[in-house]
mmCIF file of C-alpha atoms and ligand atoms in Angstrom:
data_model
loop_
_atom_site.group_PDB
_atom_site.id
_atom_site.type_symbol
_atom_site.label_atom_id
_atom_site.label_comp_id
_atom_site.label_asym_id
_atom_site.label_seq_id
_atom_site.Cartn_x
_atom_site.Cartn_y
_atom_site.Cartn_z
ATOM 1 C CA UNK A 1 -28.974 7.109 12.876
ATOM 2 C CA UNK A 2 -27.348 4.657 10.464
ATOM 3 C CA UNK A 3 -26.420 1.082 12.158
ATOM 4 C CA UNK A 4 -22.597 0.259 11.992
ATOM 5 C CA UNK A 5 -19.920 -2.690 12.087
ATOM 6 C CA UNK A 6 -16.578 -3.124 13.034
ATOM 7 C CA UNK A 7 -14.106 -6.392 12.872
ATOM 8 C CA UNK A 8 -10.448 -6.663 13.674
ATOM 9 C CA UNK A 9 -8.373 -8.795 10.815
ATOM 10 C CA UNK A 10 -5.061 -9.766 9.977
ATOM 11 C CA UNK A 11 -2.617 -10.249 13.101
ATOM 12 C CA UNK A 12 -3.314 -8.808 16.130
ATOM 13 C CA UNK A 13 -2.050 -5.866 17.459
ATOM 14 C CA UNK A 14 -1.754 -3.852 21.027
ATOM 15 C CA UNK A 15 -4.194 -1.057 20.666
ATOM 16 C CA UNK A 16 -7.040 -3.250 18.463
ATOM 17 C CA UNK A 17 -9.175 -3.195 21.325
ATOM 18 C CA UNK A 18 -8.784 0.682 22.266
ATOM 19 C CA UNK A 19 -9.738 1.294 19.155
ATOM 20 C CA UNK A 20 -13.017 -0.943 18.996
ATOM 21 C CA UNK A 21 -14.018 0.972 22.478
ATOM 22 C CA UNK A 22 -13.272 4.694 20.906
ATOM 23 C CA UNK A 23 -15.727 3.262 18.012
ATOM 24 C CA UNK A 24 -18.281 1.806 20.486
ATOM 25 C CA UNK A 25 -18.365 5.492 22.463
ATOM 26 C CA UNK A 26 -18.731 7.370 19.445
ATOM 27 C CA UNK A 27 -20.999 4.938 17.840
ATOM 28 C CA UNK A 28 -22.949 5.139 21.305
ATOM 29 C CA UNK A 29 -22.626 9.197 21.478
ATOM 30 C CA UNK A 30 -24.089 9.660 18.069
ATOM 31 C CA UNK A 31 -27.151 6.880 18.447
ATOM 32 C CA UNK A 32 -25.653 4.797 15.901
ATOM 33 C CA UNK A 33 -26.244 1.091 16.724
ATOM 34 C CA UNK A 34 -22.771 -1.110 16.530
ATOM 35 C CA UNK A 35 -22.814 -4.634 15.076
ATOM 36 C CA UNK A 36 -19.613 -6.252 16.445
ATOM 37 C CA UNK A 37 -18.280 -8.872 14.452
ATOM 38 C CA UNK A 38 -15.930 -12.032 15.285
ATOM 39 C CA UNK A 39 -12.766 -13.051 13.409
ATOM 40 C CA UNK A 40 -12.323 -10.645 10.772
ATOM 41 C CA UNK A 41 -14.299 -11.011 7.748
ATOM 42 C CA UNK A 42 -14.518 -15.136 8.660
ATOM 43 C CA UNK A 43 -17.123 -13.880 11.053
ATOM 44 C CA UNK A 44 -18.646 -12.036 8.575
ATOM 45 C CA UNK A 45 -19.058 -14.980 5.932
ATOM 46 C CA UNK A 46 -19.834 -17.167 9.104
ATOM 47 C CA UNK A 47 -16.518 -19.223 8.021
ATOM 48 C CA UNK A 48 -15.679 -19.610 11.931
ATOM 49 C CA UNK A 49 -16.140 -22.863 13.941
ATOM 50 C CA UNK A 50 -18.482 -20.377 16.420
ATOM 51 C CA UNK A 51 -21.010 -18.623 13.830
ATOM 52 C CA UNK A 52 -23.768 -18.613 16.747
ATOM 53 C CA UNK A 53 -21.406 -15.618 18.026
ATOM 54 C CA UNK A 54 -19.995 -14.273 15.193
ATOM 55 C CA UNK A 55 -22.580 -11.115 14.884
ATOM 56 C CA UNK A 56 -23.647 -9.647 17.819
ATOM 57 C CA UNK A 57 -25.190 -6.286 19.013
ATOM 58 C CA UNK A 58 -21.656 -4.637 21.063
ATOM 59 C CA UNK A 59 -22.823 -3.230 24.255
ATOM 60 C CA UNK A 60 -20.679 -0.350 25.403
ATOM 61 C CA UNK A 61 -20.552 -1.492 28.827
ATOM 62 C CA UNK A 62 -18.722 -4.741 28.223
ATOM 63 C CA UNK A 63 -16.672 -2.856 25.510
ATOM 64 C CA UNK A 64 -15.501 0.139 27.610
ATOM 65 C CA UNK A 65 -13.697 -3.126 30.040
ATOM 66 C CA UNK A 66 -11.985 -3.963 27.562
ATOM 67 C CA UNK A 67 -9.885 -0.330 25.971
ATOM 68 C CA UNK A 68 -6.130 -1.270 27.363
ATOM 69 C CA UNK A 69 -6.235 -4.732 27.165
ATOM 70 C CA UNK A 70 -3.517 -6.191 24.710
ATOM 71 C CA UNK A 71 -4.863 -8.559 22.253
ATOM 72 C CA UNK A 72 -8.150 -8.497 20.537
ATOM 73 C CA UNK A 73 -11.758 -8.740 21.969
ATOM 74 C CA UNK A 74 -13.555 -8.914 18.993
ATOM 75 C CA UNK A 75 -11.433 -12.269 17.909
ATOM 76 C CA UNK A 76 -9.407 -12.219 14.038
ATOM 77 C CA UNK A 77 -8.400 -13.735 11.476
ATOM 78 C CA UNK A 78 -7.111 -13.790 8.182
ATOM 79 C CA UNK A 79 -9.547 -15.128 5.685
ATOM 80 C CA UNK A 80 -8.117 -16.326 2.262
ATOM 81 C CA UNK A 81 -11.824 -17.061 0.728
ATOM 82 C CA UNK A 82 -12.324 -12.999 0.412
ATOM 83 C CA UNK A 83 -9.779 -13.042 -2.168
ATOM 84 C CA UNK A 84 -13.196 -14.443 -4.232
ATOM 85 C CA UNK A 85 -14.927 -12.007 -5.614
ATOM 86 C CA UNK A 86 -18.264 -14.250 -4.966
ATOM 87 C CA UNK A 87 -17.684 -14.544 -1.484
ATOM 88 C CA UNK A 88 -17.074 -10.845 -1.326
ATOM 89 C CA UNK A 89 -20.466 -10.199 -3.114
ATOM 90 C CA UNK A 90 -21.906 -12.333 -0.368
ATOM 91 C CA UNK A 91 -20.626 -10.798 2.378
ATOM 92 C CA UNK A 92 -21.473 -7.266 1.515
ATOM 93 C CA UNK A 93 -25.385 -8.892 0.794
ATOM 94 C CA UNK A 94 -25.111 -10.254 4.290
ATOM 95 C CA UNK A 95 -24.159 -6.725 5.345
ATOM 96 C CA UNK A 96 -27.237 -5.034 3.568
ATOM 97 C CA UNK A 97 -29.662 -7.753 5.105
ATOM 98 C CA UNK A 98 -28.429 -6.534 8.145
ATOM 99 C CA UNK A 99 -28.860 -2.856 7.695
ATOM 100 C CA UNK A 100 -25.687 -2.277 8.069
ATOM 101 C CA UNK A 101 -24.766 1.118 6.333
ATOM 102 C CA UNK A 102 -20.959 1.276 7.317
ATOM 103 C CA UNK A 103 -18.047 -0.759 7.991
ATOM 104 C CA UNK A 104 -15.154 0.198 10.287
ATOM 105 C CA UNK A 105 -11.881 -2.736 9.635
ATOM 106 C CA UNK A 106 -9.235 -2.675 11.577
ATOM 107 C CA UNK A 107 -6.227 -3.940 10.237
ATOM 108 C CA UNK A 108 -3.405 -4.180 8.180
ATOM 109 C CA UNK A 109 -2.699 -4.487 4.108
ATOM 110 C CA UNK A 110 -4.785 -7.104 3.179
ATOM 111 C CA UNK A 111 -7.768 -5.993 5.708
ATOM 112 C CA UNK A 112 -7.586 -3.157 3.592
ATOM 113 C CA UNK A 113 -7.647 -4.844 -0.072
ATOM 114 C CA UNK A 114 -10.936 -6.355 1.439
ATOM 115 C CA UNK A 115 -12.783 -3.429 2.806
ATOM 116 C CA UNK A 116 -11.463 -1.538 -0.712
ATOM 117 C CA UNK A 117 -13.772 -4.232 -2.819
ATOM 118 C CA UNK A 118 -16.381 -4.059 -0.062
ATOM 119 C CA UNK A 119 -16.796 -0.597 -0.936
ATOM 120 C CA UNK A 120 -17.217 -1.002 -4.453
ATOM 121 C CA UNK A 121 -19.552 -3.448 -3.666
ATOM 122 C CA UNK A 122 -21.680 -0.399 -1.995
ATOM 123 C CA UNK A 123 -20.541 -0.518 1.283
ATOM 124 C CA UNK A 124 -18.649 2.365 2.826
ATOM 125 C CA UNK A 125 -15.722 1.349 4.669
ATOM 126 C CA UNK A 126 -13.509 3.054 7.201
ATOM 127 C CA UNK A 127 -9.743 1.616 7.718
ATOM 128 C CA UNK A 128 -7.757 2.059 10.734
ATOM 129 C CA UNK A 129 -3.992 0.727 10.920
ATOM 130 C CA UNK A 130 -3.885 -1.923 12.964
ATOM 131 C CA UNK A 131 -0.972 -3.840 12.367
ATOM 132 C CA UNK A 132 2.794 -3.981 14.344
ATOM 133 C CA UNK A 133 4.316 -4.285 11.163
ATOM 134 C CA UNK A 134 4.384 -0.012 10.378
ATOM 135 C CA UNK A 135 4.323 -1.153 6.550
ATOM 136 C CA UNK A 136 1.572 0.924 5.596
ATOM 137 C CA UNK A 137 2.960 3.865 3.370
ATOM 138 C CA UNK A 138 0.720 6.268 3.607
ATOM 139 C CA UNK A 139 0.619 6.623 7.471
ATOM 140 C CA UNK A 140 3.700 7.335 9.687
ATOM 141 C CA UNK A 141 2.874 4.783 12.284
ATOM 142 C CA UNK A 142 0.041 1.723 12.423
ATOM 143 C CA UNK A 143 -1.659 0.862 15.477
ATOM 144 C CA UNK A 144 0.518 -1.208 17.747
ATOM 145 C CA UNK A 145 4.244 -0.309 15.888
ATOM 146 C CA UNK A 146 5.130 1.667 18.784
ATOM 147 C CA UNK A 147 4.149 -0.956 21.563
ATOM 148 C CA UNK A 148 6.005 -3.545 19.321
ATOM 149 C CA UNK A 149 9.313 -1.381 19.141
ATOM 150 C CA UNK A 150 8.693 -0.558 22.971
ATOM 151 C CA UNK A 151 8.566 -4.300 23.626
ATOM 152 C CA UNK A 152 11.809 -4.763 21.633
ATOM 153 C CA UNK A 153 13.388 -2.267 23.508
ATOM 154 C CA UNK A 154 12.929 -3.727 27.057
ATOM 155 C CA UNK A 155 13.833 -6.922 25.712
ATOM 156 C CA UNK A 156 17.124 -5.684 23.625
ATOM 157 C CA UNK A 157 18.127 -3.701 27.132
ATOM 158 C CA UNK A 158 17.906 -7.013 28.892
ATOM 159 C CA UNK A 159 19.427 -8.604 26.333
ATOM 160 C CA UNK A 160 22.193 -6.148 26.447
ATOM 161 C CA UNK A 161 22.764 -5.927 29.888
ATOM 162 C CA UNK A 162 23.341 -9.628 30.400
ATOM 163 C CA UNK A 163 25.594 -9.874 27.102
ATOM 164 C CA UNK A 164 27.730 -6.745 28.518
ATOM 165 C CA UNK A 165 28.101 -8.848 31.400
ATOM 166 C CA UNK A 166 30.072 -12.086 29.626
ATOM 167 C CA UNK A 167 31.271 -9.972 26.958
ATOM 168 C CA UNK A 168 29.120 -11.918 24.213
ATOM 169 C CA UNK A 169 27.467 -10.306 21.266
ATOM 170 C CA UNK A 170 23.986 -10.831 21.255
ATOM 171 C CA UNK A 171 21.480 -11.669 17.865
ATOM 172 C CA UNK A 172 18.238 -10.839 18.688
ATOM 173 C CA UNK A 173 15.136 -11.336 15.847
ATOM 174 C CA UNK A 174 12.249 -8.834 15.913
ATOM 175 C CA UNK A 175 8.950 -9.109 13.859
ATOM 176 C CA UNK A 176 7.836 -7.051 11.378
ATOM 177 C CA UNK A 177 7.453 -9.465 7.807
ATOM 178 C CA UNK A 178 8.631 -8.133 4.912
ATOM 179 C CA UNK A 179 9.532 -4.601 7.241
ATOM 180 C CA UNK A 180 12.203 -3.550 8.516
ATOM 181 C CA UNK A 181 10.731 -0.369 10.680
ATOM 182 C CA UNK A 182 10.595 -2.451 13.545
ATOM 183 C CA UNK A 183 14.200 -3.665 13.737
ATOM 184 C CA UNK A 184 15.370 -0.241 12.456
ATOM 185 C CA UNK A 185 13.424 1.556 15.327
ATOM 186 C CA UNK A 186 14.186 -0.691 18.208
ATOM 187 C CA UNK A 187 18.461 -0.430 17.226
ATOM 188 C CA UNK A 188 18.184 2.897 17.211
ATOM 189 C CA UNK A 189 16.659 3.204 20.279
ATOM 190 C CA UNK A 190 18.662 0.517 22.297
ATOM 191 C CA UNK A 191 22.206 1.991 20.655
ATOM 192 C CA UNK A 192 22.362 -1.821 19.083
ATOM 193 C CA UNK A 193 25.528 -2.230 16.443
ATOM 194 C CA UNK A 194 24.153 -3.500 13.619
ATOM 195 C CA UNK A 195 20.713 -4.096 12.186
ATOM 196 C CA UNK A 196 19.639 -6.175 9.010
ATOM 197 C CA UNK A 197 16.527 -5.813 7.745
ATOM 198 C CA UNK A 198 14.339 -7.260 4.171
ATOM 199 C CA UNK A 199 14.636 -3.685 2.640
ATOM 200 C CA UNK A 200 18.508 -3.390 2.083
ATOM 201 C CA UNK A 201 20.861 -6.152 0.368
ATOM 202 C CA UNK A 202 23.404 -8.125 2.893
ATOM 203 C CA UNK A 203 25.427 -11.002 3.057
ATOM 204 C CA UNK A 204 26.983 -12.995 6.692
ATOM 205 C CA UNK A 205 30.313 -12.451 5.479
ATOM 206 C CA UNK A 206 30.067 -8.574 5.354
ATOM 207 C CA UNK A 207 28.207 -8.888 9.281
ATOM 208 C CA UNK A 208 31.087 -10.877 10.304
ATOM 209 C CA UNK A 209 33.336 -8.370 9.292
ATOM 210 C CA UNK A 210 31.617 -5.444 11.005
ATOM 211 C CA UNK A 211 31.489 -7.745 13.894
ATOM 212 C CA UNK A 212 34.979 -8.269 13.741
ATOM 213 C CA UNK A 213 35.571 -5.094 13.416
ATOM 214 C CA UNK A 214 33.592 -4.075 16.245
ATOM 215 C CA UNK A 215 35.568 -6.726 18.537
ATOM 216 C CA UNK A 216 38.961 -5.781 17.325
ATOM 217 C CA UNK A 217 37.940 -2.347 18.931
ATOM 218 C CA UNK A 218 37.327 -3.497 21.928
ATOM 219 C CA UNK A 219 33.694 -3.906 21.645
ATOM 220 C CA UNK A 220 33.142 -7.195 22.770
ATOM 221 C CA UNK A 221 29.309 -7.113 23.291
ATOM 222 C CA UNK A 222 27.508 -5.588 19.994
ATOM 223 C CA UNK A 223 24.119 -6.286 19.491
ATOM 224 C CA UNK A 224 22.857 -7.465 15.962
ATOM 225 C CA UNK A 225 18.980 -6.916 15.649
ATOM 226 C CA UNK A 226 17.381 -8.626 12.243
ATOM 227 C CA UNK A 227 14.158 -8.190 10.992
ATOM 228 C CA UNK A 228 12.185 -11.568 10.619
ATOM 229 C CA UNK A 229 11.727 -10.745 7.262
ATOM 230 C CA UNK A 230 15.637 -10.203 6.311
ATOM 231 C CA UNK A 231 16.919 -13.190 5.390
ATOM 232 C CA UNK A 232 14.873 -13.057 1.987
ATOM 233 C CA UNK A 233 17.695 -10.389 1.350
ATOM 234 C CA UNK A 234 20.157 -12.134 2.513
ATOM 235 C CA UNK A 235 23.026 -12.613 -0.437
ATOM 236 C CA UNK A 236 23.626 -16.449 -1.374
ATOM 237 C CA UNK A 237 25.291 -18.315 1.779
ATOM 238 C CA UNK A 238 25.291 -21.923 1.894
ATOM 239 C CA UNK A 239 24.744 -22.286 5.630
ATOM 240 C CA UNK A 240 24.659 -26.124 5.865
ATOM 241 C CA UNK A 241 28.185 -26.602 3.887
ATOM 242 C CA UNK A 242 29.540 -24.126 6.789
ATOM 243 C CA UNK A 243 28.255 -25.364 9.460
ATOM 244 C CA UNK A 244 28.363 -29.341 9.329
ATOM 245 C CA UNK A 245 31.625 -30.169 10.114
ATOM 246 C CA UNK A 246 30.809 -28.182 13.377
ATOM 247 C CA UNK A 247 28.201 -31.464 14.350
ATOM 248 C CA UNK A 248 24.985 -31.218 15.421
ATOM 249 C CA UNK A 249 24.576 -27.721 14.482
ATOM 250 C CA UNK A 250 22.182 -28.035 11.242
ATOM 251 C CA UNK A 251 20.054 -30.369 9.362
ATOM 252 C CA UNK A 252 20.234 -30.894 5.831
ATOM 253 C CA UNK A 253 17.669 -28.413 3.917
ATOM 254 C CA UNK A 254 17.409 -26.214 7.397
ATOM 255 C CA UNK A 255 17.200 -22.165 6.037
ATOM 256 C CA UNK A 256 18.822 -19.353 7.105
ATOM 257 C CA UNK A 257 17.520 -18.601 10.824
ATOM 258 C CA UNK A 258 18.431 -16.641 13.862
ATOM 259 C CA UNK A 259 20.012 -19.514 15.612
ATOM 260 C CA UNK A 260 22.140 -20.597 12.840
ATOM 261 C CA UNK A 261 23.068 -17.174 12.022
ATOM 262 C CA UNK A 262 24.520 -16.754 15.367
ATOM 263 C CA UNK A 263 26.438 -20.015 15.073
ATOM 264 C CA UNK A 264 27.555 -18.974 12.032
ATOM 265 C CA UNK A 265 29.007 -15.821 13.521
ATOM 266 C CA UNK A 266 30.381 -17.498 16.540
ATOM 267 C CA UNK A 267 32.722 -19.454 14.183
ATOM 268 C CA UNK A 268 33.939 -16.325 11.809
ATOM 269 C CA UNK A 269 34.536 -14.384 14.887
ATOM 270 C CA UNK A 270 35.422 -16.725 17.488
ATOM 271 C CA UNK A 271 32.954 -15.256 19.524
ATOM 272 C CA UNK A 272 30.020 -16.276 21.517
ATOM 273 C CA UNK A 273 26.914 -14.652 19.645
ATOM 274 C CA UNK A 274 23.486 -15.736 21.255
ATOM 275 C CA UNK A 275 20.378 -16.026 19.997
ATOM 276 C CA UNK A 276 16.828 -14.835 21.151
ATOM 277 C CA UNK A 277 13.765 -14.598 19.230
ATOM 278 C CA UNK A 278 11.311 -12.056 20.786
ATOM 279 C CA UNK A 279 8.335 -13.455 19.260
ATOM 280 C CA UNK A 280 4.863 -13.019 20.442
ATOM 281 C CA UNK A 281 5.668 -11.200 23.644
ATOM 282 C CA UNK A 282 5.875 -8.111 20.969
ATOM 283 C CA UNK A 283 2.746 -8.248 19.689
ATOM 284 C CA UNK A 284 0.766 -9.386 22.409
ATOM 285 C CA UNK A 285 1.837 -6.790 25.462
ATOM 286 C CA UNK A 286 -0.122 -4.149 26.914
ATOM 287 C CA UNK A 287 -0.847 -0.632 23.871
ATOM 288 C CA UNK A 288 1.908 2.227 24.877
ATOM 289 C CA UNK A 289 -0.030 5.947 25.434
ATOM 290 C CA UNK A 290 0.549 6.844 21.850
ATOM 291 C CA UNK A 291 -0.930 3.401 20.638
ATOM 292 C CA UNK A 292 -4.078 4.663 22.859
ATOM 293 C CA UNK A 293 -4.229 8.049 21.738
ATOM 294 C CA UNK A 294 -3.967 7.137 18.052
ATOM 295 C CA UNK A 295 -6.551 4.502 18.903
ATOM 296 C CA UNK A 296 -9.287 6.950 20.341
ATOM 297 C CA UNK A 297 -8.987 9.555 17.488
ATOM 298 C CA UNK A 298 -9.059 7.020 14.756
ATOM 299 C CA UNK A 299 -12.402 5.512 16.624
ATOM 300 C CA UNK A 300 -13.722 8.943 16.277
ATOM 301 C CA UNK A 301 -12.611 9.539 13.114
ATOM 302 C CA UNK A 302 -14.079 6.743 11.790
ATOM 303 C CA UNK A 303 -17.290 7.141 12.977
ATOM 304 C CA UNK A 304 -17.603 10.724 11.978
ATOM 305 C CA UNK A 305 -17.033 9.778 8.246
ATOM 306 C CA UNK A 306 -19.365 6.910 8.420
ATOM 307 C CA UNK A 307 -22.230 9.421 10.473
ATOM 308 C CA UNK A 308 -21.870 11.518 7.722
ATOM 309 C CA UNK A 309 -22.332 8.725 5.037
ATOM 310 C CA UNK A 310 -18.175 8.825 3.839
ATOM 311 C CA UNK A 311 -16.988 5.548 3.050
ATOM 312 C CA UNK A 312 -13.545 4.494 1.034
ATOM 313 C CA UNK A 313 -11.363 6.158 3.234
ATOM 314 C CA UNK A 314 -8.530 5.327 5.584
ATOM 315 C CA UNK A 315 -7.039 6.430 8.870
ATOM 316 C CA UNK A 316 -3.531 7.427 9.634
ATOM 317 C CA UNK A 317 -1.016 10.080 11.121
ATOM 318 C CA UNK A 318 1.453 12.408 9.230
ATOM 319 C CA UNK A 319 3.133 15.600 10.886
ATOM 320 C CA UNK A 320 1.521 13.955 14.408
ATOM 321 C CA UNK A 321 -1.699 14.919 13.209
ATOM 322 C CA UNK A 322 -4.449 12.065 12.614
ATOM 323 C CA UNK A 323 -6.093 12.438 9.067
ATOM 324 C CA UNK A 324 -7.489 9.969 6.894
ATOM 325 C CA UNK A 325 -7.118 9.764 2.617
ATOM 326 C CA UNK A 326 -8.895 7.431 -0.034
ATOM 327 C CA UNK A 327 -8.257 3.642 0.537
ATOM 328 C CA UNK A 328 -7.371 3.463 -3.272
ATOM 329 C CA UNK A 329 -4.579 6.563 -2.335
ATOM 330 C CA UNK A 330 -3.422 4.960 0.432
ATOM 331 C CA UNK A 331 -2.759 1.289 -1.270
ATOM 332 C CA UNK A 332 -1.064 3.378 -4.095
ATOM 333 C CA UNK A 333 2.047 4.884 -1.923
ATOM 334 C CA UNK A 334 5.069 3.160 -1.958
ATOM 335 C CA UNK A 335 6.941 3.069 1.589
ATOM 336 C CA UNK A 336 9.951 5.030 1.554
ATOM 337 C CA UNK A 337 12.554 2.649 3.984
ATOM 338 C CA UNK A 338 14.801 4.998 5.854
ATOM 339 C CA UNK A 339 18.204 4.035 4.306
ATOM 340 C CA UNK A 340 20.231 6.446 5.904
ATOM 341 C CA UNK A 341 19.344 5.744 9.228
ATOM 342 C CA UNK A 342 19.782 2.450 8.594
ATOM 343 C CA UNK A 343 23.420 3.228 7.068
ATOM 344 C CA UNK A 344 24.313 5.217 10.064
ATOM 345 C CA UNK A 345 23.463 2.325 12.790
ATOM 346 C CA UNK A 346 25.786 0.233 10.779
ATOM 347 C CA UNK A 347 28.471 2.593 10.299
ATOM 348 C CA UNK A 348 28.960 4.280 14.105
HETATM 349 O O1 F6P B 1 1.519 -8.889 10.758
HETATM 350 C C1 F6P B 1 1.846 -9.022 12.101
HETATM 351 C C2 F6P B 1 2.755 -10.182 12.313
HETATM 352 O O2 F6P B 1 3.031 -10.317 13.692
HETATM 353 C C3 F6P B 1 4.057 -10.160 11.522
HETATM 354 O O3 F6P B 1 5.031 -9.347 12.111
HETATM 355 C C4 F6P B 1 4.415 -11.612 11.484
HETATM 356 O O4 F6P B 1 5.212 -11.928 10.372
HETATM 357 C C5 F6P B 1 3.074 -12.273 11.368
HETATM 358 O O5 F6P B 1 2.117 -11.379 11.896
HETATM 359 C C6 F6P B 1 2.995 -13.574 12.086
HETATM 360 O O6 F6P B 1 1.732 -14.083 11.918
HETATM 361 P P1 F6P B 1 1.242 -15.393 12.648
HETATM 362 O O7 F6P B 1 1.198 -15.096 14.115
HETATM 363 O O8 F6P B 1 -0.088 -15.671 12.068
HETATM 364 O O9 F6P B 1 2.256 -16.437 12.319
#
């Protein structure tokens, strides 16, 4: 039986190490040896300040410990040298010298731009979605989206129920980059006012009018969630000019942020908007059930292909059905941002 590999890269994401374990049982089920390797393709290129443990031979034991833990096991990284096509060519000859006939990467966009040069380079590769982000357009959900937006939720309801007691609207900043599906998902699901995210044009003075708005009608404790990636959309606003003769508040050349936002809304609606940015606690918390489940078929999946000598492919789930489609496909689609959900959240 061919001898695999499998490396996490990019962020990390609940769900990473589920789907290293469904890998491990398969590999271990078919008699396919499993190289694990450390820190993303910097392990691979032995780029990491620990090479001596880098490559190792994965023993299922000490993986199948590991399945529901949050982060990753297997260590990552994002490594900027593979953008060089010489480094590439040496990392896929360090693959061959190690008889390594497949390559299962878990992670996000880039991950995926390196495993699709990897293969042309002769070495099948097998992608799986690991990324909190969602902005994969091809799939309907990455691994560790739906922790992430579960995450958000608990913290938004917290957020919420402490803001509906001093009648305060709240600002709270989710992850995502240049996504929105995170922010868009967790206001839906927490019933939050308003949501800004990098996909749809905005500007403070038209949130301080729905805010307004919002107050006038007697509610006096809206939530605002914004995507981390938003305020490259955000319309022109000269935040320092607004806020210094309010002292203290800004320093010069300080960019649109979630704090300053909030000031900036406290002062058009003489209200006390809050800040909180949720931060790591989303990305680092324990996978949900469908973060598992997506996990252990994609393991499989991936496997299979590679057992059966398919390479170029990648993982994901339409209709709630896990399939998997050309890497060169998948990097093709174009996400399709769900505007009218988005218009409706604002509007209600
Ligand atoms: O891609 C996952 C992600 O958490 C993004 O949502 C975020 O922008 C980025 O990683 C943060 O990366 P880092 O932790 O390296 O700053």
């Amino acid at each position: 039986m061919p001898k695999i590999a499998v490396l996490t890269s990019g962020g990390d994401g609940p769900g990473m190490n589920a789907a290293v374990t469904s890998v491990a049982r398969n590999a271990a089920y078919y008699g396919m040896p499993l190289i694990g390797i450390k820190r993303g393709y910097n392990g691979l290129l032995g780029l990491s300040d620990n090479i001596e443990d880098d490559v190792f031979e994965m023993n299922l034991d000490t993986v199948l410990d590991l399945a529901d833990l949050p982060g990753t096991y297997l260590r990552t990284a994002r490594c900027t040298q593979f953008l060089d096509p010489k480094v590439r060519e040496g990392a896929a000859k360090r693959l061959k010298e190690m008889d390594v006939a497949g390559l299962v990467v878990i992670g996000g966009d880039g991950s995926f731009r390196g495993a699709q040069q990897l293969c042309r380079l002769g070495i099948p590769c097998i992608g799986i979605p690991g990324t909190i982000d969602n902005d994969l357009a091809y799939t309907e959900m990455t691994l560790g989206y739906d922790t992430a937006v579960n995450a958000d939720m608990e913290a938004v309801r917290s957020i919420r129920a402490t803001s509906r007691s001093h009648d305060r609207p709240a600002l709270v900043e989710v992850m995502g980059r240049n996504c929105g599906d995170i922010a868009l998902s967790t206001a839906e699901a927490t019933g939050s006012e308003i949501v800004i995210v990098p996909e749809m044009p905005w500007s403070v003075e038209n949130v301080a009018e729905r805010l307004n708005k919002l107050i006038a009608s007697g509610n006096t404790r809206a939530t605002i969630v914004v995507a981390e990636g938003a305020y490259a959309s955000m319309q022109p606003f000269d935040v320092y000019s607004y806020l210094k003769p309010y002292s203290g508040e800004i320093f010069e050349g300080e960019q649109m942020n979630a704090r300053l936002l909030a000031r900036t809304l406290k002062y058009m609606c003489h209200a006390e908007v809050r800040a909180t940015v949720i931060g790591y606690t989303q990305r680092g918390c324990q996978p949900t059930a469908r973060d598992c489940s997506f996990a252990f078929e994609a393991g499989n999946m991936a496997v299979v292909l590679l057992k059966n000598g398919i390479g170029n492919q990648v993982i994901g789930t339409r209709n709630n059905r896990t399939f998997h489609t050309s890497i060169d496909t998948a990097l093709s689609e174009t996400r399709n941002f769900k505007e009218s959900l988005y218009n409706l959240i604002n509007s209600l």
